[in-house]
PDB file of C-alpha atoms in Angstrom:
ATOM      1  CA  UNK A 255      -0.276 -21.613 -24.916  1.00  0.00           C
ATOM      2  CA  UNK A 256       0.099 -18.169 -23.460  1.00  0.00           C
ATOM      3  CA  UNK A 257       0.779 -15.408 -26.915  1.00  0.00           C
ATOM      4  CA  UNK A 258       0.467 -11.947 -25.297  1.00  0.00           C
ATOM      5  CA  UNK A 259      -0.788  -9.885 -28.338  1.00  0.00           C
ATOM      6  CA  UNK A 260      -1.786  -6.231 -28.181  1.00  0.00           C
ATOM      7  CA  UNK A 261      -3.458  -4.343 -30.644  1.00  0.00           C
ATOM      8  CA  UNK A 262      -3.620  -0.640 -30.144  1.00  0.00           C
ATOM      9  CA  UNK A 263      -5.632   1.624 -32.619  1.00  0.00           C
ATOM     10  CA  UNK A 264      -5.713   5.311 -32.800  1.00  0.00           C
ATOM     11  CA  UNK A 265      -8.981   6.045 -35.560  1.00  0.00           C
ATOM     12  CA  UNK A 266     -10.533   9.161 -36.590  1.00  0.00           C
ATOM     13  CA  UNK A 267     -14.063   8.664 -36.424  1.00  0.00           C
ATOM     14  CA  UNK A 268     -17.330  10.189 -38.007  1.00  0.00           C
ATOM     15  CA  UNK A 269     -20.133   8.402 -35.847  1.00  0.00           C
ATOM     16  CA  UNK A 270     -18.740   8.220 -32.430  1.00  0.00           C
ATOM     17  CA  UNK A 271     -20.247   6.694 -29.862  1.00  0.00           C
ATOM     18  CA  UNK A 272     -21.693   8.809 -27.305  1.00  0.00           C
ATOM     19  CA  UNK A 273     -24.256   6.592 -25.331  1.00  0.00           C
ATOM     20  CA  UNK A 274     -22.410   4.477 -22.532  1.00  0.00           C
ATOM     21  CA  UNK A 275     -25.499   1.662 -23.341  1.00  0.00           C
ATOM     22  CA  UNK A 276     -24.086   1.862 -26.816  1.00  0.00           C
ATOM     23  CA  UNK A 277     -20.475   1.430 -25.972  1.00  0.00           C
ATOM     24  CA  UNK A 278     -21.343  -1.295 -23.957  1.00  0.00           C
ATOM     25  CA  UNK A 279     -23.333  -3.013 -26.323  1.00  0.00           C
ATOM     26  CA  UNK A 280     -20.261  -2.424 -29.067  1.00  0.00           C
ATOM     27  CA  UNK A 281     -17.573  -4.121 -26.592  1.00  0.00           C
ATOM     28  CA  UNK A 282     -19.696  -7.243 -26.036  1.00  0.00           C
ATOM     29  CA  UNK A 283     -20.699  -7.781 -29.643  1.00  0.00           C
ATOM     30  CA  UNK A 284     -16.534  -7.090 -30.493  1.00  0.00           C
ATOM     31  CA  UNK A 285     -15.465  -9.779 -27.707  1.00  0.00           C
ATOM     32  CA  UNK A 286     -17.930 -12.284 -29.041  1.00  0.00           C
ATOM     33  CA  UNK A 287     -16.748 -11.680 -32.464  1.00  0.00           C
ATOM     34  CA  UNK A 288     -12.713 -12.253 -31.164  1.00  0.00           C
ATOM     35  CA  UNK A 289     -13.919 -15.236 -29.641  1.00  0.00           C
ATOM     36  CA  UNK A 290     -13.254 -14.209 -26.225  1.00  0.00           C
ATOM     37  CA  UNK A 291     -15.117 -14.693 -22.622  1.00  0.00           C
ATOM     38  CA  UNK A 292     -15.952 -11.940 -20.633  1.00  0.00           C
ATOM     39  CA  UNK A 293     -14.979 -11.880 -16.862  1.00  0.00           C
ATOM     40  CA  UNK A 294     -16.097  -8.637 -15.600  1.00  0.00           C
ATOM     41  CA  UNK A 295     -18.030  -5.312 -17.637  1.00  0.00           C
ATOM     42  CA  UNK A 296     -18.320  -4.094 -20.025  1.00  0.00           C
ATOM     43  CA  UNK A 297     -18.255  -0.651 -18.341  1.00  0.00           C
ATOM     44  CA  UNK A 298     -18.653   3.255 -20.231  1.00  0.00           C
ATOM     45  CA  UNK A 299     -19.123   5.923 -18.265  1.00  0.00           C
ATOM     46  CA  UNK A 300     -19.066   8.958 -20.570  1.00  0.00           C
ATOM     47  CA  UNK A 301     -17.789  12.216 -19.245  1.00  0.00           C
ATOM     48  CA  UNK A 302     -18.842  15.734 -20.267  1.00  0.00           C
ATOM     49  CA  UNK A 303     -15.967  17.714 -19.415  1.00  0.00           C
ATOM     50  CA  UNK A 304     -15.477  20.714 -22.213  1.00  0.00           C
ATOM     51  CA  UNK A 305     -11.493  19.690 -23.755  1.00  0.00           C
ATOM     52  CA  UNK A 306     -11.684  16.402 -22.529  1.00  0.00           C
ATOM     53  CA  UNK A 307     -15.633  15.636 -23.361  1.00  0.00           C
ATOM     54  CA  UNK A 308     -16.141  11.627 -24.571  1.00  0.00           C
ATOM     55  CA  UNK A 309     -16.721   8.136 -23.901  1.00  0.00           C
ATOM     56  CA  UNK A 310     -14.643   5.316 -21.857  1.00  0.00           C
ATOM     57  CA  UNK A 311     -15.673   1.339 -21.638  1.00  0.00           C
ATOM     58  CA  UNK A 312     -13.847  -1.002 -20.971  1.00  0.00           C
ATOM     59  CA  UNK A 313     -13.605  -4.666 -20.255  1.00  0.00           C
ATOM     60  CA  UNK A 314     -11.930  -7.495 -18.411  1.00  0.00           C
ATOM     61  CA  UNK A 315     -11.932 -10.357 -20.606  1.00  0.00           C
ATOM     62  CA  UNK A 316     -10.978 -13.983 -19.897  1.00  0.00           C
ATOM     63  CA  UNK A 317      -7.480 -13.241 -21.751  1.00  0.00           C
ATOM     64  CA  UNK A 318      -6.442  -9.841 -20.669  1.00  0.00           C
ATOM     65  CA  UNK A 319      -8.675  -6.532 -21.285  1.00  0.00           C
ATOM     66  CA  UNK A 320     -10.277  -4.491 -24.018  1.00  0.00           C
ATOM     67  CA  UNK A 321     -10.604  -0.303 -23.431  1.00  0.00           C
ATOM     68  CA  UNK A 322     -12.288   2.471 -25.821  1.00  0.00           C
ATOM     69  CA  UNK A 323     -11.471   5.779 -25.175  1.00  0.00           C
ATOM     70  CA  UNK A 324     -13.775   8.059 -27.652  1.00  0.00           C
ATOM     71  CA  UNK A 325     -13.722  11.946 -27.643  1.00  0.00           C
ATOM     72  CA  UNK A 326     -16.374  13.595 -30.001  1.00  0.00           C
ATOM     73  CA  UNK A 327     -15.556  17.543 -29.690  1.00  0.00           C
ATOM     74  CA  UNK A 328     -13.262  17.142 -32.567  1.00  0.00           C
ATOM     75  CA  UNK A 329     -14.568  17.062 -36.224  1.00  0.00           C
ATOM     76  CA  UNK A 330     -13.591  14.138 -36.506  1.00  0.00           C
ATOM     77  CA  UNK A 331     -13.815  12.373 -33.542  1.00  0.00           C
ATOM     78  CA  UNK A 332     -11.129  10.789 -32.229  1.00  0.00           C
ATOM     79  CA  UNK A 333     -11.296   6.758 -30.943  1.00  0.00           C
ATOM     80  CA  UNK A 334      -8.508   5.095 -28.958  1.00  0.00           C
ATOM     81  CA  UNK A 335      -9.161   1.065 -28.853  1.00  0.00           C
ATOM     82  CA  UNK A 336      -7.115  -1.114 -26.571  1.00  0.00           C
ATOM     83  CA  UNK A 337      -7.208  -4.847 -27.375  1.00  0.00           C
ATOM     84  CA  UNK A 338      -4.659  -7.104 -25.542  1.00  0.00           C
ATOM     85  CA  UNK A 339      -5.199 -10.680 -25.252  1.00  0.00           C
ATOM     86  CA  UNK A 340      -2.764 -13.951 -24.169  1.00  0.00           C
ATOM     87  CA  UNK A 341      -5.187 -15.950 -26.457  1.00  0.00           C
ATOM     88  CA  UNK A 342      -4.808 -16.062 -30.419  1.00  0.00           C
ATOM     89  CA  UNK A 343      -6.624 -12.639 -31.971  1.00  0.00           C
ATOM     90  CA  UNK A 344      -7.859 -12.366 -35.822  1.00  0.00           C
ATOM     91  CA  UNK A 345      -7.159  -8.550 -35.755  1.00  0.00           C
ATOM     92  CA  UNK A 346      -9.573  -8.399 -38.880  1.00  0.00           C
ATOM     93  CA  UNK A 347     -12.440  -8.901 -37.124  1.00  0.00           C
ATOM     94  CA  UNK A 348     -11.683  -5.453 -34.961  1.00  0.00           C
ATOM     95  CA  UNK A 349     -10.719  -3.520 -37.758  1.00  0.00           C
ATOM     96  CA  UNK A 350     -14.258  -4.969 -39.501  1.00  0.00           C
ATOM     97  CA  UNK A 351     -16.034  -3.932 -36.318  1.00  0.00           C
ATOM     98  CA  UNK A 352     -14.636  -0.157 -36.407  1.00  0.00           C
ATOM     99  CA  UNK A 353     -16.085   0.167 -40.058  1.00  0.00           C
ATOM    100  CA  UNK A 354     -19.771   1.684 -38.136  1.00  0.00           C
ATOM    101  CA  UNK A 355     -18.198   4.737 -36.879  1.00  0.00           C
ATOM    102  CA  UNK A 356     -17.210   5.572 -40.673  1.00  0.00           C
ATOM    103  CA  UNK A 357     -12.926   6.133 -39.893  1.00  0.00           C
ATOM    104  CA  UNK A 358     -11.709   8.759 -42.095  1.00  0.00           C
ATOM    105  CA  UNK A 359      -7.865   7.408 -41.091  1.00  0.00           C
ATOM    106  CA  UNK A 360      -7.061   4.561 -38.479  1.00  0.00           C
ATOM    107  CA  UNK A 361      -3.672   3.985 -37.068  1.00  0.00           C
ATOM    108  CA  UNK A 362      -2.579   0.874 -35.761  1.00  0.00           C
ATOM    109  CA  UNK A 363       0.484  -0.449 -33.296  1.00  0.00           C
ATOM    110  CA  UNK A 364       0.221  -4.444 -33.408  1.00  0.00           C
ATOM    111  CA  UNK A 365       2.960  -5.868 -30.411  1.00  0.00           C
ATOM    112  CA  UNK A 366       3.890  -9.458 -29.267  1.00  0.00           C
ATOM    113  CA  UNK A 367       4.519  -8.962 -25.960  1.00  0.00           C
ATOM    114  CA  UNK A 368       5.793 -12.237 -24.784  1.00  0.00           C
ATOM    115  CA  UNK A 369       9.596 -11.301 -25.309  1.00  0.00           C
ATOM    116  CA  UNK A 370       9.693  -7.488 -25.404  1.00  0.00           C
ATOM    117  CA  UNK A 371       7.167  -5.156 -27.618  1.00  0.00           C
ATOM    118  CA  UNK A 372       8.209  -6.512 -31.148  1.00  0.00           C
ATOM    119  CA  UNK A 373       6.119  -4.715 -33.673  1.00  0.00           C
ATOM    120  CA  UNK A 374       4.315  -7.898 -35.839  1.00  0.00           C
ATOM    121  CA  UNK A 375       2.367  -7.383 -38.980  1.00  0.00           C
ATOM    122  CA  UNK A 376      -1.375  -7.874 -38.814  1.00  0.00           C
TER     123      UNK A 376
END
């Protein structure tokens, strides 16, 4: 059965990641984690653009997708995490995995999407 949840996070970050091997490494060890099945990626491709400097990966996963957005010029940094999945999602287990990049505040937008974008507590 088909459950369409989306879990959007907006953290502010100490350790960001910078390395694209990193990120990569971090979005394979997170889908394992979820239980999940990689179909294509994961891809980072970090960009070093001043105002707009950071990190991207992201993933196609058997369920829907997974994307990081991570910029670093800011003190702190600032990490974007996309998680949306039509398969059942312990959204512990991401919030768990954020813990290594030491979030000063995280911010979080949990949605059922099957019938609309109801809000649903995690």
């Amino acid at each position: 059965m088909l459950v369409h949840k989306h879990l959007i996070v907006r953290a502010e970050i100490k350790k960001p990641l910078i390395e694209e091997a990193d990120a990569i490494e971090w979005v394979k060890q997170l889908i394992d984690k979820i239980g999940m099945k990689v179909l294509m990626g994961p891809y980072a491709k970090y960009l070093d653009v001043v105002g707009n400097r950071g990190l991207t990966v992201a993933a196609i996963i058997e369920t829907s997708h997974i994307a990081m957005h991570v910029w670093d010029e800011s003190d702190p940094a600032l990490m974007q995490l996309d998680v949306y999945t039509c398969g059942p999602l312990d959204t512990s287990i991401i919030f768990k995995h954020i813990e290594q990049f030491e979030p000063t505040k995280v911010e979080y937008k949990y949605l059922d999407r099957e019938h609309g974008l109801t809000e649903v507590p995690v």
